[in-house]
Every structure is written in C-alpha cells, then in structure tokens.
XYZ file of C-alpha atoms in Angstrom:
472
model
C 66.611 0.464 -60.278
C 70.499 0.942 -60.821
C 71.592 2.342 -57.155
C 68.781 -0.038 -55.349
C 71.411 -3.317 -57.634
C 74.573 -0.943 -56.397
C 72.951 -0.713 -53.010
C 72.577 -4.639 -52.833
C 75.865 -5.372 -54.400
C 77.440 -6.701 -51.337
C 74.662 -9.000 -50.212
C 74.168 -10.790 -53.430
C 76.252 -14.247 -54.080
C 78.877 -13.408 -56.944
C 81.459 -16.283 -58.577
C 84.448 -16.648 -55.975
C 82.914 -15.785 -53.476
C 83.225 -17.988 -50.155
C 79.659 -19.186 -49.075
C 78.481 -21.409 -46.081
C 75.353 -24.133 -46.895
C 72.868 -24.697 -44.479
C 70.280 -27.304 -44.297
C 68.376 -27.373 -40.195
C 71.686 -27.514 -37.915
C 74.602 -28.851 -40.797
C 76.794 -26.626 -42.379
C 79.738 -26.643 -45.268
C 81.783 -23.840 -46.101
C 82.283 -24.081 -49.946
C 83.553 -21.348 -53.189
C 80.904 -20.675 -56.214
C 83.206 -22.029 -59.150
C 81.475 -21.960 -62.212
C 80.942 -25.953 -63.195
C 81.791 -27.875 -59.914
C 79.507 -30.304 -58.555
C 79.173 -29.415 -54.005
C 78.458 -32.291 -52.118
C 75.997 -31.895 -49.133
C 73.924 -34.036 -47.185
C 74.762 -36.645 -49.593
C 73.037 -34.736 -52.744
C 75.189 -33.310 -55.585
C 74.135 -30.341 -57.354
C 76.351 -27.315 -58.859
C 75.980 -23.513 -57.185
C 75.741 -22.094 -60.719
C 72.067 -20.333 -60.596
C 72.921 -19.097 -56.819
C 75.109 -16.285 -58.497
C 73.301 -13.500 -58.546
C 70.743 -13.902 -55.758
C 70.312 -12.373 -52.096
C 72.664 -14.678 -49.798
C 70.345 -16.458 -47.110
C 67.995 -17.278 -49.355
C 66.387 -20.892 -50.118
C 66.838 -22.775 -53.387
C 65.647 -26.337 -54.113
C 67.332 -28.503 -55.913
C 65.795 -30.084 -58.671
C 68.026 -31.933 -61.619
C 71.318 -31.475 -59.608
C 71.006 -27.673 -59.849
C 69.462 -24.538 -57.562
C 66.444 -22.487 -58.435
C 64.933 -19.832 -56.171
C 62.201 -21.187 -53.856
C 58.889 -19.286 -53.798
C 57.218 -17.830 -51.139
C 54.169 -19.722 -51.196
C 56.123 -23.039 -50.800
C 57.658 -21.751 -47.440
C 54.146 -21.286 -45.811
C 52.237 -25.345 -44.744
C 49.451 -25.853 -46.755
C 47.914 -28.054 -43.797
C 46.766 -24.311 -42.461
C 43.075 -25.428 -41.340
C 43.866 -28.972 -40.337
C 41.974 -31.039 -38.039
C 42.900 -31.271 -34.624
C 43.221 -33.728 -31.871
C 42.606 -33.365 -27.795
C 45.250 -35.555 -26.500
C 47.427 -38.916 -28.044
C 46.879 -41.398 -25.805
C 44.427 -43.290 -28.233
C 47.299 -43.347 -30.793
C 49.766 -46.355 -31.128
C 52.750 -46.565 -33.328
C 52.401 -50.082 -34.386
C 53.321 -48.870 -37.749
C 50.325 -49.678 -39.467
C 48.937 -46.074 -40.085
C 50.586 -44.820 -42.779
C 49.387 -46.163 -46.254
C 52.110 -45.197 -48.521
C 55.347 -47.809 -49.576
C 58.373 -47.178 -49.746
C 58.431 -47.671 -53.253
C 55.433 -45.545 -53.619
C 57.197 -43.046 -52.104
C 60.267 -43.920 -54.642
C 57.406 -43.391 -57.026
C 56.101 -40.071 -56.301
C 59.845 -39.076 -56.593
C 60.052 -39.864 -60.097
C 57.164 -38.339 -61.098
C 59.014 -35.170 -60.002
C 56.408 -34.271 -57.519
C 58.639 -32.024 -54.446
C 58.982 -32.260 -50.967
C 56.255 -30.131 -49.619
C 53.750 -32.120 -51.876
C 55.219 -35.867 -50.765
C 54.484 -34.607 -47.214
C 51.133 -33.399 -48.637
C 50.546 -37.095 -49.775
C 52.126 -38.834 -46.485
C 49.704 -35.969 -44.271
C 46.989 -37.522 -46.260
C 47.475 -41.108 -46.223
C 48.451 -40.806 -42.265
C 44.936 -42.671 -40.150
C 46.306 -40.982 -37.296
C 47.165 -37.580 -38.169
C 43.737 -35.861 -37.794
C 43.754 -37.264 -34.096
C 47.623 -36.147 -32.956
C 46.756 -32.753 -31.123
C 48.488 -29.472 -33.266
C 52.176 -29.350 -31.421
C 52.854 -33.663 -32.339
C 50.980 -32.369 -35.804
C 53.370 -29.636 -35.911
C 56.437 -31.927 -35.050
C 55.399 -34.955 -37.423
C 55.939 -32.554 -40.087
C 58.854 -30.785 -38.850
C 60.626 -34.344 -39.474
C 58.712 -35.338 -42.688
C 60.093 -32.280 -44.142
C 63.433 -32.883 -42.784
C 63.472 -36.456 -44.930
C 61.775 -35.228 -47.706
C 62.188 -31.729 -48.953
C 65.997 -30.856 -50.815
C 65.903 -27.626 -50.119
C 69.875 -25.687 -48.718
C 70.357 -21.972 -47.657
C 73.311 -20.267 -48.750
C 74.414 -17.470 -45.711
C 77.144 -15.381 -45.962
C 80.975 -15.946 -43.582
C 81.204 -14.558 -40.520
C 82.669 -15.776 -37.070
C 79.621 -17.056 -35.365
C 78.658 -19.342 -38.710
C 82.096 -20.755 -39.369
C 82.272 -21.472 -35.412
C 79.143 -23.517 -35.350
C 80.092 -25.380 -38.469
C 83.274 -26.558 -36.885
C 81.902 -27.035 -33.776
C 79.402 -29.337 -35.390
C 81.253 -31.144 -37.391
C 85.065 -31.574 -36.582
C 85.041 -29.805 -33.462
C 88.788 -32.173 -32.812
C 89.988 -29.697 -35.223
C 89.459 -26.683 -33.128
C 89.904 -27.942 -29.471
C 86.524 -28.269 -28.862
C 86.265 -24.121 -28.469
C 82.703 -23.109 -28.654
C 81.130 -20.491 -29.968
C 80.404 -18.851 -27.501
C 83.112 -19.340 -25.465
C 84.970 -18.033 -29.092
C 82.583 -14.746 -28.384
C 84.433 -14.230 -24.895
C 87.419 -14.948 -25.676
C 87.262 -11.423 -28.671
C 86.013 -9.701 -25.676
C 88.021 -9.948 -22.962
C 91.384 -9.493 -25.206
C 89.593 -5.817 -26.007
C 90.359 -6.355 -30.546
C 88.784 -3.742 -32.085
C 89.925 -2.147 -35.297
C 93.610 -0.334 -35.374
C 95.132 -2.381 -32.816
C 97.933 -4.920 -32.346
C 96.942 -8.358 -31.474
C 99.753 -10.985 -31.301
C 97.531 -14.154 -32.254
C 98.866 -17.983 -31.420
C 96.435 -20.851 -32.078
C 96.112 -24.183 -33.810
C 92.417 -24.277 -34.202
C 92.544 -24.381 -38.898
C 92.927 -20.821 -38.296
C 89.205 -19.803 -37.023
C 90.236 -18.008 -34.196
C 92.512 -16.088 -36.232
C 89.711 -15.442 -38.783
C 88.006 -14.255 -36.009
C 90.505 -11.666 -34.733
C 90.753 -10.374 -38.378
C 86.699 -9.581 -38.043
C 86.413 -7.934 -35.776
C 89.516 -5.772 -36.408
C 87.681 -4.950 -40.117
C 90.584 -4.338 -41.906
C 92.087 -1.648 -39.731
C 95.732 -2.950 -37.476
C 98.293 -5.686 -37.614
C 97.728 -8.936 -36.893
C 100.852 -10.726 -35.787
C 100.391 -14.729 -36.336
C 102.692 -17.197 -34.068
C 102.546 -20.336 -35.611
C 104.507 -23.234 -35.070
C 105.588 -25.749 -37.539
C 106.861 -25.292 -40.821
C 103.751 -22.746 -42.384
C 101.091 -21.255 -40.824
C 97.405 -22.594 -41.032
C 95.045 -20.683 -42.393
C 92.110 -22.879 -43.568
C 89.671 -21.195 -41.315
C 90.472 -17.875 -42.943
C 90.225 -18.342 -46.261
C 86.478 -20.152 -45.526
C 86.149 -16.065 -44.473
C 86.017 -14.877 -47.850
C 88.313 -11.732 -47.360
C 88.745 -8.314 -49.370
C 92.109 -8.363 -50.157
C 93.688 -5.567 -47.935
C 92.690 -7.806 -44.546
C 95.269 -9.631 -45.545
C 97.554 -6.369 -45.493
C 97.028 -6.526 -42.190
C 98.633 -9.951 -41.782
C 101.488 -11.348 -40.489
C 103.453 -14.364 -39.070
C 106.456 -14.856 -37.098
C 107.330 -18.628 -36.154
C 107.669 -18.956 -32.530
C 110.280 -20.788 -31.960
C 112.085 -17.727 -32.690
C 110.578 -16.086 -30.347
C 113.306 -16.762 -27.514
C 116.485 -15.244 -30.244
C 114.294 -12.281 -31.320
C 114.041 -11.776 -27.207
C 117.521 -12.259 -27.207
C 118.539 -10.189 -29.446
C 120.384 -13.028 -31.712
C 117.487 -12.612 -34.666
C 118.930 -12.394 -38.206
C 116.579 -11.769 -40.442
C 118.470 -10.879 -43.211
C 120.848 -13.712 -43.494
C 118.794 -16.047 -45.586
C 117.034 -19.284 -43.697
C 119.574 -22.098 -43.229
C 116.827 -24.600 -44.076
C 116.281 -23.183 -46.891
C 119.632 -23.315 -47.832
C 120.256 -26.506 -47.733
C 117.043 -27.059 -49.998
C 118.654 -25.070 -52.465
C 122.242 -27.062 -52.159
C 119.871 -30.624 -52.097
C 117.769 -28.962 -55.321
C 121.838 -28.197 -56.914
C 122.862 -31.330 -56.475
C 119.869 -33.186 -58.070
C 120.029 -31.044 -60.809
C 123.444 -31.506 -61.447
C 122.874 -35.664 -61.322
C 120.001 -34.990 -64.136
C 122.284 -33.039 -66.075
C 125.033 -35.734 -65.441
C 122.591 -38.138 -66.103
C 121.501 -38.365 -69.704
C 125.137 -37.494 -70.669
C 126.296 -40.936 -68.947
C 123.984 -42.625 -71.010
C 124.812 -41.040 -73.889
C 128.388 -41.969 -73.663
C 127.570 -45.419 -72.912
C 126.293 -47.065 -75.825
C 127.844 -44.664 -78.160
C 127.504 -47.626 -80.884
C 124.166 -47.688 -80.851
C 123.310 -43.998 -80.402
C 125.208 -43.202 -83.974
C 123.337 -46.110 -85.711
C 119.640 -44.431 -84.136
C 120.558 -40.834 -84.331
C 119.728 -38.406 -87.048
C 120.767 -34.713 -87.730
C 116.517 -34.665 -87.022
C 117.105 -35.873 -83.725
C 120.229 -33.707 -82.899
C 118.424 -30.677 -83.057
C 115.212 -32.078 -81.397
C 117.541 -33.752 -77.953
C 119.648 -29.535 -78.261
C 115.205 -28.473 -77.955
C 115.057 -30.829 -75.127
C 117.870 -29.678 -73.302
C 117.623 -25.944 -73.320
C 113.751 -26.474 -72.480
C 115.287 -28.361 -69.424
C 117.686 -25.434 -68.865
C 115.017 -23.059 -69.241
C 112.842 -25.005 -66.801
C 115.399 -25.431 -63.976
C 116.417 -21.901 -64.578
C 113.201 -21.060 -63.872
C 112.687 -23.000 -60.441
C 115.225 -21.748 -59.526
C 114.425 -17.867 -59.753
C 111.063 -18.644 -58.641
C 112.616 -20.171 -54.918
C 114.610 -17.596 -54.859
C 111.590 -14.993 -55.126
C 109.612 -16.845 -52.529
C 112.628 -17.185 -50.518
C 113.238 -13.409 -50.153
C 109.507 -12.767 -50.203
C 109.453 -15.162 -47.057
C 112.387 -13.088 -45.875
C 110.611 -9.473 -46.132
C 107.524 -11.025 -43.848
C 109.568 -12.496 -41.312
C 111.788 -9.325 -40.770
C 108.446 -7.244 -41.062
C 107.235 -8.787 -38.186
C 110.089 -9.124 -36.352
C 110.434 -5.676 -36.320
C 106.180 -4.638 -35.357
C 107.770 -7.263 -32.609
C 110.564 -5.383 -31.075
C 108.401 -2.282 -30.503
C 107.204 -4.657 -27.387
C 103.681 -2.580 -27.328
C 101.452 -5.003 -28.787
C 97.671 -3.930 -27.369
C 95.992 -7.629 -26.865
C 97.458 -11.279 -26.495
C 95.459 -14.975 -27.691
C 96.252 -17.600 -27.436
C 94.620 -21.016 -28.006
C 95.870 -24.732 -28.932
C 96.646 -27.842 -28.413
C 100.035 -27.031 -26.930
C 100.902 -26.987 -23.571
C 99.959 -22.670 -23.205
C 102.641 -22.137 -19.930
C 106.084 -21.444 -21.493
C 104.299 -19.940 -24.990
C 102.349 -17.673 -22.591
C 105.259 -16.777 -20.502
C 106.960 -15.988 -23.528
C 104.652 -13.779 -25.709
C 103.756 -11.730 -22.384
C 106.741 -9.822 -23.270
C 105.738 -8.544 -26.033
C 102.636 -6.587 -24.575
C 102.706 -3.024 -23.613
C 101.607 -2.587 -19.603
C 97.851 -2.466 -18.994
C 97.202 -4.832 -21.689
C 94.463 -7.494 -21.841
C 95.320 -11.354 -22.522
C 93.173 -14.626 -22.956
C 94.136 -18.308 -23.159
C 92.143 -20.612 -23.966
C 92.541 -24.526 -23.210
C 89.671 -27.433 -23.596
C 91.245 -28.847 -20.100
C 91.279 -27.289 -16.938
C 94.858 -28.167 -15.217
C 97.044 -26.105 -17.671
C 95.273 -22.790 -17.338
C 95.568 -23.968 -13.009
C 99.530 -24.131 -13.870
C 99.799 -20.691 -15.979
C 97.800 -19.000 -12.675
C 99.928 -20.067 -10.354
C 103.240 -18.822 -12.548
C 101.672 -15.621 -13.127
C 101.298 -15.294 -9.460
C 104.759 -16.409 -8.261
C 106.218 -14.095 -11.197
C 104.118 -10.915 -11.032
C 103.570 -8.711 -14.218
C 100.066 -9.883 -14.827
C 96.693 -8.785 -12.034
C 92.732 -9.096 -12.576
C 93.461 -12.966 -13.441
C 90.802 -15.236 -13.935
C 90.160 -18.695 -14.922
C 86.650 -19.481 -16.269
C 84.693 -21.928 -17.498
C 80.970 -20.684 -19.148
C 77.780 -23.026 -19.228
C 75.408 -23.376 -22.629
C 72.059 -24.390 -22.848
C 69.818 -23.581 -26.309
C 66.247 -23.219 -25.133
C 62.668 -23.768 -27.690
C 60.612 -21.111 -27.733
C 57.455 -21.742 -29.165
C 54.063 -21.295 -27.654
C 52.732 -22.763 -24.945
C 55.972 -25.144 -25.420
C 59.188 -23.405 -23.880
C 61.160 -25.547 -22.448
C 65.403 -26.409 -23.061
C 66.773 -28.924 -24.979
C 67.702 -32.267 -23.681
C 70.891 -32.389 -25.626
C 72.994 -29.834 -24.701
C 77.221 -29.319 -24.763
C 79.212 -31.236 -22.060
C 81.885 -27.567 -22.186
C 83.532 -25.116 -23.964
C 86.915 -24.929 -22.338
C 88.342 -23.109 -20.005
C 89.636 -19.117 -20.373
C 92.580 -17.740 -17.549
C 92.758 -13.801 -18.882
C 94.834 -10.690 -17.240
C 96.069 -7.495 -17.954
C 99.472 -7.128 -17.627
C 101.279 -4.827 -15.642
C 104.954 -3.126 -15.708
C 107.049 -5.141 -13.366
C 110.762 -3.257 -14.207
C 110.996 -1.116 -10.737
C 108.798 -3.138 -9.143
C 110.680 -5.854 -6.649
C 110.401 -9.390 -5.192
C 108.142 -9.919 -2.824
C 111.329 -12.364 -0.920
C 113.258 -9.205 -0.520
C 110.719 -7.185 0.499
C 110.283 -8.877 3.044
C 114.364 -9.707 4.256
C 114.543 -6.072 3.907
C 110.714 -5.170 6.132
C 112.731 -6.231 10.059
C 116.250 -3.978 9.722
C 114.589 -0.282 9.824
C 112.524 -1.624 13.280
C 115.879 -2.570 15.030
C 117.219 0.735 13.757
C 113.969 2.620 15.624
C 114.835 0.628 18.455
C 117.991 1.655 18.782
C 117.491 4.794 17.861
C 114.836 5.357 21.052
C 117.011 3.754 23.511
C 120.273 5.599 22.689
C-alpha cells in the first residue's frame, strides 16, 4: 500500500499546488492555500478538503466546503424513463412545471442535493414524459448546469490554461487560440535540450507552453519589453523549481547594444543608480527632518522631555537607521542579482547559436523579428504569431528582400467543434471566428551569398567577353 501511495503521489492534490477549477466549459486557475476563500461561478468555498484527493476528482460544494462526489451520484436517476415519439404536441407556455421558484428555494433549504432537485423537477413536469429521448437528455443537462453545485479540480497543462484564457480573457493573450498555440510549438520545433528565444506579451502563456514542452532541460531566454518580464501565466503552470533554473530574461531595448558589442554588463543599471540617489536623498531628508523639528521648539521640548523619553527617541533613531541600512543592503543585493542575470542571458545570446525563435505579442513584429533572427543558428526554425495578417505580410516581404530565410509560410487555421453523440453527431452552431495568423520559416547562412542586384549587374560582362573572344 505504501508503494502504491508513493506511485500516485504526483497525481494527488497537495497544499501549495496550482490547480484549475472546471465547471462545464468554464475554467479558473487558483492555488491551494489553507483557509483561503475561493469564488468561482458566484459561489464561495474553501479548498482545504481537496488536499489528498486525486486530480480530476469531482467535488460537491456543501456549506462552503468540498466533498468528493460518489460514483453513484454521477449516474442518471432516470434510466428507465418513459419516452415520447416526437415533440410536435409540446407547447412551451411556461405552465408545464408545477414547482415554483419558492418551492425550489424551499427544497434547497431542506438540504436537497442538485440531483434530488432535478428529480423533483422531472416528476413535477407535465411534458417531460412526452419528450423524445434526445429532448429529455437535453433537459436534464440544462437543469444539471443550473442546480448541481459541483466543481472538478484539474492539474494545469498547456491545453487547459490556453482554453481558460481564450474563454475568459482572450484580450490578455492577443486572442491566441489553443490550436494555434499547438502549431507554434510544432513549427518552432520546441524540444528538450534546445535553446529557445521567446518574445511574447500573452501574460506568460506562450512562455509557459515552451517551458512545459522542454520539460526542464535546455534554456529559454525571454525577451521582454518594459521594466520587468510578465510571467503570470507561467505561475499558473505550477512548475517545479528546477524548471525556473533554465529560464533567463533579457530586455528587448538592449538587443541593439548587444549586437553592436557595446553592452556593458559589469556597470550598474543607470536607472537603478538614479533610484538609489533619490532614495539616499530621501533618507537624508527624513534624517534631517526630525532634527529640524527638534530645533524648532526647544522650549516645549525642554518642558516635556525626560530621561526615559530621550532613551526612547534614541532607540527609535537606531531602529530607523537599521531599517534604512537593511533596505539599502536588500536593494544592493537585488541589483547585483539583476546584473548577474543580465550577464548570464547576454552570455547565452552572444554565441548567436539559438535553436528556435517564438514571437507572439501586441507589438509590430517586423523590427523584433529582424533583430532577433540574428541570434539564431543557420537551419533553425522561427514562428511569428499575430492577430492580423497585415503585419506578417510586411515581415514576409522584408525577409524575401533581405534573404536569410527559406520555406516562408503564412498560414491561418480553421477550427470547429463537433457534438459526437449517438444518432446526433453534428458541428456546433457557435464557433471561433479566427485563431490568428502564423508566419514560419527556416534561417539560412547569408555571409557568403551576394545580393541579387550585384549578381544581375555582373551577368552581362562575361557574355561580352565571350563574344570578343569568338570574334578575335
């Protein structure tokens, strides 16, 4: 039994894990924390009772807590039900249901579960037995969605998180659909042991998908705009600590300096120096301020102060100085760590031997692509995502003009879901309008090749020489 417990330990929910709550087609990413209230689909509950259970378990929400659902509850209670031949005589006049809203609320107060309430609704419906089998299943499914207080806890994965973001907040991930994300990982040949450059503004979803595909082996360099990299989506994956050892970051604003060889990783950040100067000036002002206040009213202080008060003031001053020193030391340590990370990322980039490039962001991809392609080795794949095709057309024409890339393809994927049920399989009526566009290609070495214009200019010269030779 102990060996069995050890085997499925990775599949059990533990405290501190990042999980995904699921109800129907709605997802939400949360972290398991003791006594932390979670609000999901207008209901609040605690996740403490979920610890120790297997992932993909369905829980009942009972008085703010979770209780694992028994297998018998999942079975339909209307197995041997009467079925009508067709629905032509059923009129939706709102009078078929005998239970009112007050009656249903009374049943909830009595402690009836969702399945029991659904059974009461079926028994008090005058038209349920006249409906066809398909219509009855549809009715039960609709009532389950409304009255069953259940939630499923899933282990985070690239597919689940991509569906969650696309369903709830597509604007945060630039309307990147999950099938398009899967194509990006395939076209960029993401695999363990490779060195991949990632530039994205999709809340860290693309970065997390690349890290998951690599499995903690290799190196990922995140090229980020602004002051700090955004990794909210990466946290939702709940990666082990060794996954973060392979992750590096480099500001996109310093790419030109790195390419030109003028990047100085030993010097401190000038903006950080300005911040430290401002903090020192503020500290001096705070030190001088109490002294000025003391000098401003000597008569009042001489009347009110005593030896005990002087001692307390000295202690307060010492504590303030200790706090300032601790803050200054902490800031120095952070700046030193930031400098070391920058130097490590620059060392990885200086080799210009990256194995893949993935770009997906709200910025225009053309300058980013042209700058980052220089860090790739020859015969390496790259892929660029954009919600619109016009920026990718510009990238396509620039690459054709400058060279350095072959097998350029600009693609658009089409996705449609199908309902697969007995005797009623058909495509769903509602579908996604578009999943964005992808530009993919492979780099080639261009150092020895000459531009096309010079070759055309040199072509007529040897022809003239041959003619003169024959005439002579």
